[in-house]
PDB file of C-alpha atoms in Angstrom:
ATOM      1  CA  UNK A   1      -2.179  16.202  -4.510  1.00  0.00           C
ATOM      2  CA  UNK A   2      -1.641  12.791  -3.621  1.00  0.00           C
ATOM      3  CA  UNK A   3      -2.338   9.704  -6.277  1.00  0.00           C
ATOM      4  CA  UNK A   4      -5.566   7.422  -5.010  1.00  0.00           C
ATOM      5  CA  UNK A   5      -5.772   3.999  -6.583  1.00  0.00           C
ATOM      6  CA  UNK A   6      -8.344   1.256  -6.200  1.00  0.00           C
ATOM      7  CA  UNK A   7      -7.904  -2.419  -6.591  1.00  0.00           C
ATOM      8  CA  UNK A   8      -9.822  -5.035  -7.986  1.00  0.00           C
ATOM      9  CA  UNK A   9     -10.355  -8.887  -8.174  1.00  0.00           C
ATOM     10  CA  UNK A  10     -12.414 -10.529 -10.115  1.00  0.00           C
ATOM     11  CA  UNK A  11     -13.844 -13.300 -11.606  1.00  0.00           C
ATOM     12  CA  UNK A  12     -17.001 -14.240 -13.396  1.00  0.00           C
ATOM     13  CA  UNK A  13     -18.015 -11.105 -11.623  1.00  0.00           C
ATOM     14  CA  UNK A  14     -21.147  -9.743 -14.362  1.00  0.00           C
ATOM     15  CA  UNK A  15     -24.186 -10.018 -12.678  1.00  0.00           C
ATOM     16  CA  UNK A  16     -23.219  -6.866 -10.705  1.00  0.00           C
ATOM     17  CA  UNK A  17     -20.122  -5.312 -11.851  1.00  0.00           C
ATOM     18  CA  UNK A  18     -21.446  -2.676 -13.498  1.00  0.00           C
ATOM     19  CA  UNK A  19     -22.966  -1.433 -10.344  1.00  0.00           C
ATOM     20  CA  UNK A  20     -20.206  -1.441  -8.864  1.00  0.00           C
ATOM     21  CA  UNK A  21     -17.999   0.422 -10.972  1.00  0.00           C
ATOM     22  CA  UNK A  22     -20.225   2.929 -11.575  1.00  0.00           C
ATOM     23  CA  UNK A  23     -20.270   3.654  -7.983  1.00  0.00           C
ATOM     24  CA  UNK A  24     -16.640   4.023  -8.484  1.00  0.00           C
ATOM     25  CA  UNK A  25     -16.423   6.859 -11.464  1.00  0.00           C
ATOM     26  CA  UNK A  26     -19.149   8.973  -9.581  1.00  0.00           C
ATOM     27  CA  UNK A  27     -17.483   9.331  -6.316  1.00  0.00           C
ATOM     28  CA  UNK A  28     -16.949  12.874  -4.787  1.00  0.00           C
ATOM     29  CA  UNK A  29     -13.281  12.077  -4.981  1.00  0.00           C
ATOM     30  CA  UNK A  30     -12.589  10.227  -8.140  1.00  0.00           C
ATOM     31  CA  UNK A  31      -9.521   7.605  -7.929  1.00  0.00           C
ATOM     32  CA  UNK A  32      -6.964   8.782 -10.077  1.00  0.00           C
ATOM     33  CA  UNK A  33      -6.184   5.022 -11.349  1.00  0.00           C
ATOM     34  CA  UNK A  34      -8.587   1.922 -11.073  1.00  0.00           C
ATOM     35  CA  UNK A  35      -6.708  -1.429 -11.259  1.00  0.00           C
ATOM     36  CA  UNK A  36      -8.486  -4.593 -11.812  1.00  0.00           C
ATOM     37  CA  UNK A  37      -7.008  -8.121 -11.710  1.00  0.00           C
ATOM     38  CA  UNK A  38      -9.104 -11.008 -13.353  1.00  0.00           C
ATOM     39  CA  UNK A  39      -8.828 -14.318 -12.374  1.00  0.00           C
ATOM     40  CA  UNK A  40      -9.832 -16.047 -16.110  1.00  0.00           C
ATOM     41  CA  UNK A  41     -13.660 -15.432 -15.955  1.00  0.00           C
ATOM     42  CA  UNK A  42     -15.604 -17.663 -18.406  1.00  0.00           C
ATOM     43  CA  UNK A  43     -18.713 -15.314 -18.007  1.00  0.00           C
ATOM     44  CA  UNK A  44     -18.827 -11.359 -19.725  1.00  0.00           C
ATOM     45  CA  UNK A  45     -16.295  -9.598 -17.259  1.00  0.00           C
ATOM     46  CA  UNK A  46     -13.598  -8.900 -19.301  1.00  0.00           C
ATOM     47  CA  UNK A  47     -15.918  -7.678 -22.038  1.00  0.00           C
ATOM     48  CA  UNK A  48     -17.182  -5.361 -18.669  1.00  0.00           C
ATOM     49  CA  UNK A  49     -13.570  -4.429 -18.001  1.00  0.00           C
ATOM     50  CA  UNK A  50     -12.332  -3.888 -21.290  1.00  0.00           C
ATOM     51  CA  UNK A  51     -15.893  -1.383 -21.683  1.00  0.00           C
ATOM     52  CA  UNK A  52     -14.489   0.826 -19.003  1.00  0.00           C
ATOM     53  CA  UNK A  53     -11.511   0.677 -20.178  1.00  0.00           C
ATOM     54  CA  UNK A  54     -12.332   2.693 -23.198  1.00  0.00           C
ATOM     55  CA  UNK A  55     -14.882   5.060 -21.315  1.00  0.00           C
ATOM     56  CA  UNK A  56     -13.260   5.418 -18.251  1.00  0.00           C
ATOM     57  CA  UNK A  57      -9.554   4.399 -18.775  1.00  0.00           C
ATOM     58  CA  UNK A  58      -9.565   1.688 -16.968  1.00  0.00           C
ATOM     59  CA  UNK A  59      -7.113  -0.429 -15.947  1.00  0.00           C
ATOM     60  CA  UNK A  60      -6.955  -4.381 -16.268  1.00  0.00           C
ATOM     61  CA  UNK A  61      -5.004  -7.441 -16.041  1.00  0.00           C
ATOM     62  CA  UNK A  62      -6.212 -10.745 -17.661  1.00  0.00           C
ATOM     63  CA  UNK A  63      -4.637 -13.618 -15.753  1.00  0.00           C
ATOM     64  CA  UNK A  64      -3.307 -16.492 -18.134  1.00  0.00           C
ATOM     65  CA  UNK A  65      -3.694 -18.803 -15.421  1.00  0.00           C
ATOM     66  CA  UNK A  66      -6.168 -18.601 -12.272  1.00  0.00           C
ATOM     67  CA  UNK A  67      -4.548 -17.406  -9.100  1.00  0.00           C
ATOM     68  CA  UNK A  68      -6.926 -18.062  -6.334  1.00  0.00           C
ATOM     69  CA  UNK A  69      -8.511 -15.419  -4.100  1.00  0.00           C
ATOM     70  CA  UNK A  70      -5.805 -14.187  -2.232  1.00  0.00           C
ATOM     71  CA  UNK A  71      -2.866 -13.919  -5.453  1.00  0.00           C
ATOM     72  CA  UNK A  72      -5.633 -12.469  -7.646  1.00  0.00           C
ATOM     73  CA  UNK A  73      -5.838  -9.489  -4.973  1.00  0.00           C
ATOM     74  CA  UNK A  74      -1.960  -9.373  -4.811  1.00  0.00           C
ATOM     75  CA  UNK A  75      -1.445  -8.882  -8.574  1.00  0.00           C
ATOM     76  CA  UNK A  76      -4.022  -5.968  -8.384  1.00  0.00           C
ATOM     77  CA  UNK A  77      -2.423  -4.692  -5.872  1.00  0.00           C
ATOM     78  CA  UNK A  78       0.819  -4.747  -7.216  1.00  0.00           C
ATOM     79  CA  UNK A  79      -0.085  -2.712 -10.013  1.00  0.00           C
ATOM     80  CA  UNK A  80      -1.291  -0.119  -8.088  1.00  0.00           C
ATOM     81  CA  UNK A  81       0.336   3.438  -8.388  1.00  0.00           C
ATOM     82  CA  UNK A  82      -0.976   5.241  -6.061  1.00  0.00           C
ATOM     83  CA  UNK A  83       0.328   6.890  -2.821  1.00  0.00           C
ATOM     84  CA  UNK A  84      -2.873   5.654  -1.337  1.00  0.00           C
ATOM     85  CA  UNK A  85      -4.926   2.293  -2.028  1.00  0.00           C
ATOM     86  CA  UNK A  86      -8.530   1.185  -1.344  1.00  0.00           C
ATOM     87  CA  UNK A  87      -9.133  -2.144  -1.651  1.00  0.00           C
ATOM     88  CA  UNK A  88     -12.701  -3.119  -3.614  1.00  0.00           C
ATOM     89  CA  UNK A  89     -14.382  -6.429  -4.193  1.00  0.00           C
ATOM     90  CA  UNK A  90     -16.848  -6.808  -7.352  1.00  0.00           C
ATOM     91  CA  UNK A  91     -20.032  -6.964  -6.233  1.00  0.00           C
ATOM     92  CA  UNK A  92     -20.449  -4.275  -3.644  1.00  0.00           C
ATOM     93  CA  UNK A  93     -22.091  -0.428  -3.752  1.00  0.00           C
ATOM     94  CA  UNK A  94     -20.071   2.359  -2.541  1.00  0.00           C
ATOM     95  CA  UNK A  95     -21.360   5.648  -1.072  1.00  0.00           C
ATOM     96  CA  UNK A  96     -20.585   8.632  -3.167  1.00  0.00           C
ATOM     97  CA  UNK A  97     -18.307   9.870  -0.400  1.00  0.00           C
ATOM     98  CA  UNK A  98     -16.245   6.317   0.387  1.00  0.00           C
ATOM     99  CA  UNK A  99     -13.091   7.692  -1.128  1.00  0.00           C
ATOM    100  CA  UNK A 100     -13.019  11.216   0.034  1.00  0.00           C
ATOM    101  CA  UNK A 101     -13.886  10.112   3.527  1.00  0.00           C
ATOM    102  CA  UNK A 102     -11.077   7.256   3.956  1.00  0.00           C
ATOM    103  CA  UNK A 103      -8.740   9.327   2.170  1.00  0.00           C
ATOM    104  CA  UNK A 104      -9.479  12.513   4.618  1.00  0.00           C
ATOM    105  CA  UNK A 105      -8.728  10.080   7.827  1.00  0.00           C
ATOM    106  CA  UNK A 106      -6.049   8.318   6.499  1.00  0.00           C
ATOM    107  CA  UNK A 107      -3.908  11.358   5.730  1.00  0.00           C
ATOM    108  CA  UNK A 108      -3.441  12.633   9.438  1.00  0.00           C
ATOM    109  CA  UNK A 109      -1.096   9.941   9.396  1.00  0.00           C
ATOM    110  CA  UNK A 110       2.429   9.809   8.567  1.00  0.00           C
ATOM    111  CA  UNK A 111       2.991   8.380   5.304  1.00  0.00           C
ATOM    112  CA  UNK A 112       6.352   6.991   5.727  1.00  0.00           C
ATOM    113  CA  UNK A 113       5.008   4.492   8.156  1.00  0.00           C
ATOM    114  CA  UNK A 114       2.419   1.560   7.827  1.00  0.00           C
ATOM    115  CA  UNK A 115      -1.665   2.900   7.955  1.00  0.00           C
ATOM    116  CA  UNK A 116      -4.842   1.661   7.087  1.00  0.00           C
ATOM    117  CA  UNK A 117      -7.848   2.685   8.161  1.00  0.00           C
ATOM    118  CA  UNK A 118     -11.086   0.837   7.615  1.00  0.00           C
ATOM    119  CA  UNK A 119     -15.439   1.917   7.796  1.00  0.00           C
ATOM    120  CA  UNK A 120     -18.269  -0.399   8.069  1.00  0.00           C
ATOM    121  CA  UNK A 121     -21.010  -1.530   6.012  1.00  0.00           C
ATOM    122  CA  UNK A 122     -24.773  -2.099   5.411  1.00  0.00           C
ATOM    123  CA  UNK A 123     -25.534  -5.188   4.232  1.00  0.00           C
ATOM    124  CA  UNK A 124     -26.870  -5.411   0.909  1.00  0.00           C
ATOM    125  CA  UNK A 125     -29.359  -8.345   0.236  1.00  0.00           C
ATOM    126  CA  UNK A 126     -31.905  -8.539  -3.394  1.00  0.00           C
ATOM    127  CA  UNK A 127     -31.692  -4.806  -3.586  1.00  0.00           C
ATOM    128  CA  UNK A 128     -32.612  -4.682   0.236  1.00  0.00           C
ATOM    129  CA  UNK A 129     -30.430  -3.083   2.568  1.00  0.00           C
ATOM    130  CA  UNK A 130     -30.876  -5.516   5.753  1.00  0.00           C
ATOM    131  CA  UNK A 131     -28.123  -3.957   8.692  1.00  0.00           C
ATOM    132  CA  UNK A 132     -26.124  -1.362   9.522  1.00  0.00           C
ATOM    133  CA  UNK A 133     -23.248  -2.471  10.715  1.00  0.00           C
ATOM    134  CA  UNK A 134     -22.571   0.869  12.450  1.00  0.00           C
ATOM    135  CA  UNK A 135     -20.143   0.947  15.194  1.00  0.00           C
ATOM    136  CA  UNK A 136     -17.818   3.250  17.532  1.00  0.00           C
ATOM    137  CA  UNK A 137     -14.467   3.627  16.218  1.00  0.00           C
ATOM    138  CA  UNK A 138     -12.002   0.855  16.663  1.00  0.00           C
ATOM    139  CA  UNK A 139      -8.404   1.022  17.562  1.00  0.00           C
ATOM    140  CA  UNK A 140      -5.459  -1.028  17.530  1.00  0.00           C
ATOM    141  CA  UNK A 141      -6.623  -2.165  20.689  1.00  0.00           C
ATOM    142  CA  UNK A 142      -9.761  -3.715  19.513  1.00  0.00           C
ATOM    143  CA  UNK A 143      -7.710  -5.134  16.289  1.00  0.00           C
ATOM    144  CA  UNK A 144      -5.320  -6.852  19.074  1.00  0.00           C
ATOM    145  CA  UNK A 145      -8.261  -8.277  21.350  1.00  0.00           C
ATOM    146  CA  UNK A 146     -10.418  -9.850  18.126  1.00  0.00           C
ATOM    147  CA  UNK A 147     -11.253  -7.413  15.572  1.00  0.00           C
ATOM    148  CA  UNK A 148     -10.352  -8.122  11.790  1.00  0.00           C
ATOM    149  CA  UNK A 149      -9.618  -5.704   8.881  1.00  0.00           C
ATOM    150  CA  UNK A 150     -12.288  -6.244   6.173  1.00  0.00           C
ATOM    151  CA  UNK A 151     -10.446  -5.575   2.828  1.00  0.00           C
ATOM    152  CA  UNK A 152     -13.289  -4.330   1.112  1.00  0.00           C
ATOM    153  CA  UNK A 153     -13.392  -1.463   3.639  1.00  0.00           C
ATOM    154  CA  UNK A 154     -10.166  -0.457   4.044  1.00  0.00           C
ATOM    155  CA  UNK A 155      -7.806   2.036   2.610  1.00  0.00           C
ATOM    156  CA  UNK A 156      -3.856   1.758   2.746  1.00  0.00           C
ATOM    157  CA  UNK A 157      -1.020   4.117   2.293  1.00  0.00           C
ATOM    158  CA  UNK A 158       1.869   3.098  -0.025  1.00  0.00           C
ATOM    159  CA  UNK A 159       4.408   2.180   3.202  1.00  0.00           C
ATOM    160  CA  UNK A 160       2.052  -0.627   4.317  1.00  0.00           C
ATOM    161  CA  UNK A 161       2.261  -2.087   0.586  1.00  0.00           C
ATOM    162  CA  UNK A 162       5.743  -1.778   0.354  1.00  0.00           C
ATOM    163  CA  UNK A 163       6.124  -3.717   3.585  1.00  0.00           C
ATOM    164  CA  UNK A 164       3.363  -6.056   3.069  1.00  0.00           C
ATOM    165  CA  UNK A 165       3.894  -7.025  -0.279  1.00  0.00           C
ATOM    166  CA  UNK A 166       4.542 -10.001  -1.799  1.00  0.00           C
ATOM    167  CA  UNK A 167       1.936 -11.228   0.716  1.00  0.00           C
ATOM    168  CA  UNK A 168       3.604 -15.015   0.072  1.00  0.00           C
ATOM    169  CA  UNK A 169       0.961 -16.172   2.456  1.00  0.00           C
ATOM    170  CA  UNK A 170      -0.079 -19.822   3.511  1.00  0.00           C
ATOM    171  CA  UNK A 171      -2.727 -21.384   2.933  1.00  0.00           C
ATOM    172  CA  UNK A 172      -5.908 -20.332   4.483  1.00  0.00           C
ATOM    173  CA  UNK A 173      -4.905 -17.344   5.320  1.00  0.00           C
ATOM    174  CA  UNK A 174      -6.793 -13.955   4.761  1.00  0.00           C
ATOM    175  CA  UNK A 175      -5.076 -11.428   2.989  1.00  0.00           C
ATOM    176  CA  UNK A 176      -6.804  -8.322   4.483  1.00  0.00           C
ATOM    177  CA  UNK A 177      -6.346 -10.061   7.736  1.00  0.00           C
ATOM    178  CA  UNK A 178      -2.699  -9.834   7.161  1.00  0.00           C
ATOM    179  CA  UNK A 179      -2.677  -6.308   5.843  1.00  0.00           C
ATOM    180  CA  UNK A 180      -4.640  -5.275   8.916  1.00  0.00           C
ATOM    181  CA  UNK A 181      -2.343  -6.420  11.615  1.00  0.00           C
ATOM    182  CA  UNK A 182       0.774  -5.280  10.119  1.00  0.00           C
ATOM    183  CA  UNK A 183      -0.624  -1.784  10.290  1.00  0.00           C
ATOM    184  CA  UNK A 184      -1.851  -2.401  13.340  1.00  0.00           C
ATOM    185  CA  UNK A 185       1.598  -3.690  14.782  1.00  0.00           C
ATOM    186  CA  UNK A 186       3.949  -1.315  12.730  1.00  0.00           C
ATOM    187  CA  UNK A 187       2.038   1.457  12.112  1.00  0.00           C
ATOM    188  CA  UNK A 188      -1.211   2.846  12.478  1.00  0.00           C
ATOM    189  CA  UNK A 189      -4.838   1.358  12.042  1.00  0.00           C
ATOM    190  CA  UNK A 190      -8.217   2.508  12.751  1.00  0.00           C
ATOM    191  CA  UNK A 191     -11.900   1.897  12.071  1.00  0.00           C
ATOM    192  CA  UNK A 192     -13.815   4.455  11.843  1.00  0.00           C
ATOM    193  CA  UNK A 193     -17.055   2.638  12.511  1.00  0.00           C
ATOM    194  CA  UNK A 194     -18.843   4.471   9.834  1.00  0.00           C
ATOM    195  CA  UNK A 195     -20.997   2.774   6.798  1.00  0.00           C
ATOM    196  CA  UNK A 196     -19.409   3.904   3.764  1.00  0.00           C
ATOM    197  CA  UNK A 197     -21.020   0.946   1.135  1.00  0.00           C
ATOM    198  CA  UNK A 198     -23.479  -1.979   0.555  1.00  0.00           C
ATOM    199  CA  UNK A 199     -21.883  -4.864   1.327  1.00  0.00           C
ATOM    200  CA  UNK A 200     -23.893  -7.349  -0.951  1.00  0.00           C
ATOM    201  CA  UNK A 201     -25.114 -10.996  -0.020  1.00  0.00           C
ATOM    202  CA  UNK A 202     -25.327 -13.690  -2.885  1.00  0.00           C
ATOM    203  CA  UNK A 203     -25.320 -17.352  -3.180  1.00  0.00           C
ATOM    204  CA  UNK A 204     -21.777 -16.962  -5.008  1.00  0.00           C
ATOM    205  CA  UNK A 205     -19.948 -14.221  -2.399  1.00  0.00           C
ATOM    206  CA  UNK A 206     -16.414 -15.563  -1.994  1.00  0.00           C
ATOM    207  CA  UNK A 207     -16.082 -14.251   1.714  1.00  0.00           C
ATOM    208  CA  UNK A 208     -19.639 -15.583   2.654  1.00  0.00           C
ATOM    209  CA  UNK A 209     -18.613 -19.102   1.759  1.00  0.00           C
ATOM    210  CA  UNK A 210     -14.520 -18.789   3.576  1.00  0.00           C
ATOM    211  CA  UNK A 211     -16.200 -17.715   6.522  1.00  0.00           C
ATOM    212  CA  UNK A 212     -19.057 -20.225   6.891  1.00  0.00           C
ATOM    213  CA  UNK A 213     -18.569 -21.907  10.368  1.00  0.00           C
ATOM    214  CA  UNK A 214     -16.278 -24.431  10.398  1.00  0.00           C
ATOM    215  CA  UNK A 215     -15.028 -25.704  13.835  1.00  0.00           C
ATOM    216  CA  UNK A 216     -17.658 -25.577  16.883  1.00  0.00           C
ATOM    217  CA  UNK A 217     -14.318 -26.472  19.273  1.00  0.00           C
ATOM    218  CA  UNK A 218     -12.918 -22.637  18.441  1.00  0.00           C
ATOM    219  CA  UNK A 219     -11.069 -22.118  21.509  1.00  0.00           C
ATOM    220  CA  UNK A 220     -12.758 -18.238  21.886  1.00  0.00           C
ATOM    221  CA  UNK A 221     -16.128 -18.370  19.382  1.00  0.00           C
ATOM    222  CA  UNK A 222     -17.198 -14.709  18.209  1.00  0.00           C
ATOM    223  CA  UNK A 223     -13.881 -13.169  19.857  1.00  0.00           C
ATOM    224  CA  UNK A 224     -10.738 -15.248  18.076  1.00  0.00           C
ATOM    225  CA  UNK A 225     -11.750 -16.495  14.785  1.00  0.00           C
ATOM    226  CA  UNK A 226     -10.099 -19.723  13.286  1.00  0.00           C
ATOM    227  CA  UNK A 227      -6.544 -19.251  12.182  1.00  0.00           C
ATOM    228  CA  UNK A 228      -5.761 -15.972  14.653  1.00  0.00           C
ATOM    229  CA  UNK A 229      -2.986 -17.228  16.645  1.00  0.00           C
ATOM    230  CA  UNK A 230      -1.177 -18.543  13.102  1.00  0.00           C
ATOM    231  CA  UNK A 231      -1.320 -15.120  12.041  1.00  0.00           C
ATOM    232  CA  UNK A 232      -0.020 -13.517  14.668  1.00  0.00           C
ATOM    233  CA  UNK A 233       2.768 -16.373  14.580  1.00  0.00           C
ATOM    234  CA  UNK A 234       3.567 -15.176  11.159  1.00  0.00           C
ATOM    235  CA  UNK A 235       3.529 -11.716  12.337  1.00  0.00           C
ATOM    236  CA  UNK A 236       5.951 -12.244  14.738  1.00  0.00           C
ATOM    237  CA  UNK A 237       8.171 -14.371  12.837  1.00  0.00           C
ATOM    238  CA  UNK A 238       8.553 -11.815  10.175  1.00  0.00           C
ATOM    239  CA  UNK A 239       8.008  -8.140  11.575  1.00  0.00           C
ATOM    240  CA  UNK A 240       8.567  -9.082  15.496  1.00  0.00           C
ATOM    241  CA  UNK A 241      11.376  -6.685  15.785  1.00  0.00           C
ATOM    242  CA  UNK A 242      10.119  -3.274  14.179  1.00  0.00           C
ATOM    243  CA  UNK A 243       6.494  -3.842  16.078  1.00  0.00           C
ATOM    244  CA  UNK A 244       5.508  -0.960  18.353  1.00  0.00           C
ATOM    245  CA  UNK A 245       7.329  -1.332  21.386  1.00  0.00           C
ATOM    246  CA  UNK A 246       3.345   0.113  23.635  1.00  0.00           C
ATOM    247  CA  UNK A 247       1.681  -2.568  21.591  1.00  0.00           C
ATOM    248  CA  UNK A 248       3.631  -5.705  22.394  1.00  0.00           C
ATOM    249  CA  UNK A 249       2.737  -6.477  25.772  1.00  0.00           C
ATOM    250  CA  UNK A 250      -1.027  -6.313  24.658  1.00  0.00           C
ATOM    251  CA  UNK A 251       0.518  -8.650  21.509  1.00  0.00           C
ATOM    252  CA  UNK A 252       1.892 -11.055  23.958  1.00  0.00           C
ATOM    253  CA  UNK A 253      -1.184 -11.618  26.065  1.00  0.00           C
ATOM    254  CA  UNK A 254      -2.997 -12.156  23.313  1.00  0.00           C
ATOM    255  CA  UNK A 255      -0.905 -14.965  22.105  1.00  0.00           C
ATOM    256  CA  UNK A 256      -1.363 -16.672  25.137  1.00  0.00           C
ATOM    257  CA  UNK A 257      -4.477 -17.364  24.864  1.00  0.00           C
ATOM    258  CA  UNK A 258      -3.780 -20.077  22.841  1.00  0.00           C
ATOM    259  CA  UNK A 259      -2.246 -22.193  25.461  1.00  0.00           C
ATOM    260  CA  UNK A 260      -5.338 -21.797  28.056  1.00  0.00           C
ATOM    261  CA  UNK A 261      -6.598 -25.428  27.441  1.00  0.00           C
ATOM    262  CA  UNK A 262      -8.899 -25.641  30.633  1.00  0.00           C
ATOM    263  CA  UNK A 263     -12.520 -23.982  30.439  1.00  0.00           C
ATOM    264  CA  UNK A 264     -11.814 -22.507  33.505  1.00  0.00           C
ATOM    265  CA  UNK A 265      -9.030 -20.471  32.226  1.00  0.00           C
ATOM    266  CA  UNK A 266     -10.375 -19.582  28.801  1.00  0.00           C
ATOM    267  CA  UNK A 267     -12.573 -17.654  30.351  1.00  0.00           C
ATOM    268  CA  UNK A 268     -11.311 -16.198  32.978  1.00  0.00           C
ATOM    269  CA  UNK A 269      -9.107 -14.543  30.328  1.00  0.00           C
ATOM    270  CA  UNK A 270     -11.549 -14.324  28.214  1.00  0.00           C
ATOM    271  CA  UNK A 271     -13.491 -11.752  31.051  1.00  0.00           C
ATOM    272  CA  UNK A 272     -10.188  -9.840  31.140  1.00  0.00           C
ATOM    273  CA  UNK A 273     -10.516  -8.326  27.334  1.00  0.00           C
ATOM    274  CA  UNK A 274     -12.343  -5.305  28.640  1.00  0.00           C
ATOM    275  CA  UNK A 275     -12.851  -3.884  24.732  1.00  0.00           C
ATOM    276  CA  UNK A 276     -15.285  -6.688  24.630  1.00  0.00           C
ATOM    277  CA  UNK A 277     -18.622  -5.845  24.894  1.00  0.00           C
ATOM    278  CA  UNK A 278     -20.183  -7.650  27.869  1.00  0.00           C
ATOM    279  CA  UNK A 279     -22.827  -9.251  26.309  1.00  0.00           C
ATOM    280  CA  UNK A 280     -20.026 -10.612  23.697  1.00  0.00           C
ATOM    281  CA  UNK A 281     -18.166 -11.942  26.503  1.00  0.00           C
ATOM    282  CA  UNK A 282     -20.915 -13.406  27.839  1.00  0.00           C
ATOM    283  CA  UNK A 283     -22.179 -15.224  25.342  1.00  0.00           C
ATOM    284  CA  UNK A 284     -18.684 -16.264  24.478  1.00  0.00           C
ATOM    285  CA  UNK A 285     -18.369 -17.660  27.955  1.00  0.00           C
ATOM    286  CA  UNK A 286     -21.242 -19.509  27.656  1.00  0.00           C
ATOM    287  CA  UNK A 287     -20.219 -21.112  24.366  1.00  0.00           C
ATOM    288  CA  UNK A 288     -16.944 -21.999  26.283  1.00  0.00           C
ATOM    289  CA  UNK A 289     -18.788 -23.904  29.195  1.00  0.00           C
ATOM    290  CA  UNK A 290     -20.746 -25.899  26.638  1.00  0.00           C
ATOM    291  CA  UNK A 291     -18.113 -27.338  24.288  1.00  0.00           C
TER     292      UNK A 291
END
């Protein structure tokens, strides 16, 4: 039977952690290990943590110094035992059947090569759940033409860590994001477009603040987020020659996009990412023309 770990960050986490965990230790396929990394909270989390550590074996890591987002996901990662990892923020809800359900999907793949696969959420706000962020499953073709990996969501197998880790990112960069396309490029990734947890909204959620809108002059708004085409620079640069020799032509088009400078251009590639929905494209379009 293979090992199932889940990571943790946190920090100054309280207010819901408990719910959270809980969700954890009841789920129809209990993680063999849970690993949390805390990033020096000043508020009752490690009291929290070091509470289910005793009743539930816990594992945790108090940071001596504060790490940041990304490096306070690393280190919990890196701790990790498992043959397979789900990644977990500290605020959220799973479903009773997140784990089994990833982990079921996930092992159709071959584990000596890069996977992740990924589910959707409901979003979570005073107690409220608000939408369902339901949707078909998604490729590596939709990953390539716009589509992220949310970490929160996903589940990886140990040959994605090993290659992925240390992340020894830049600055501003997304660690899931990364995760995501390496599988995507080296391995296998997938979404399988189903809800598996609450996905809660707060004046404090880390991700809700990063991904505020930043720059109205986003060459492709709603399709390529802000910081894409660095990514995939990265990617290149350090995995370019064991990517998936079907998936680089799609890889290189993609690229390209960030030299179309002209309107006209934009979207007239912009028309030719058929994974897009139309309306998406559209709208996108439209945005475009107005900048």
């Amino acid at each position: 039977m293979s090992k199932i770990s889940i990571a943790i960050a946190t920090y100054n986490g309280a207010k819901y952690l408990r719910e959270q965990l809980d969700s954890l230790y009841r789920q129809t396929r209990v993680p063999d290990e849970v690993v949390v990394s805390d990033d020096c909270s000043t508020d009752s989390t490690r009291a929290i943590l070091e509470e289910y550590h005793q009743s539930h074996g816990l594992i945790y890591i108090a940071n001596e110094h504060n790490l940041g987002f990304n490096r306070n996901f690393e280190n919990a990662l890196m701790h990790t035992t498992g043959d397979y990892v789900l990644i977990c923020d500290q605020d959220d809800i799973w479903f009773d059947n997140k784990v089994e359900t990833l982990y079921n999907t996930i092992i159709k793949y071959d584990a000596s090569k890069p996977a992740a696969v990924s589910s959707t959420t409901i979003d979570y706000v005073d107690g409220v759940p608000t939408r369902d962020h339901t949707t078909p499953r998604l490729t590596w073709k939709h990953m390539l033409q716009g589509h992220g990996c949310q970490g929160c969501c996903a589940i990886l197998n140990r040959a994605l860590l090993d290659k992925v880790l240390p992340l020894n990112l830049p600055k501003g960069m997304m660690y899931d994001a990364y995760i995501g396309f390496v599988a995507c490029m080296l391995g296998n990734w997938e979404n399988i477009g189903t809800p598996l947890m609450y996905y809660r909204h707060h004046s404090s959620n880390v991700i809700a603040n990063l991904n505020a809108p930043t720059d109205r002059k986003d060459q492709y708004p709603a399709i390529i987020a802000p910081g894409r085409f660095d990514l995939m620079r990265l990617l290149r640069e350090r995995f370019g020659s064991e990517f998936r020799s079907e998936r680089v032509a799609m890889f290189d088009e993609m690229a390209k996009l960030e030299y179309r400078h002209s309107k006209i251009s934009r979207i007239f590639a912009l028309f030719k990412l058929n994974k897009i929905s139309k309306i998406t494209r559209i709208k996108t379009a439209v945005k475009i023309f107005i900048q």
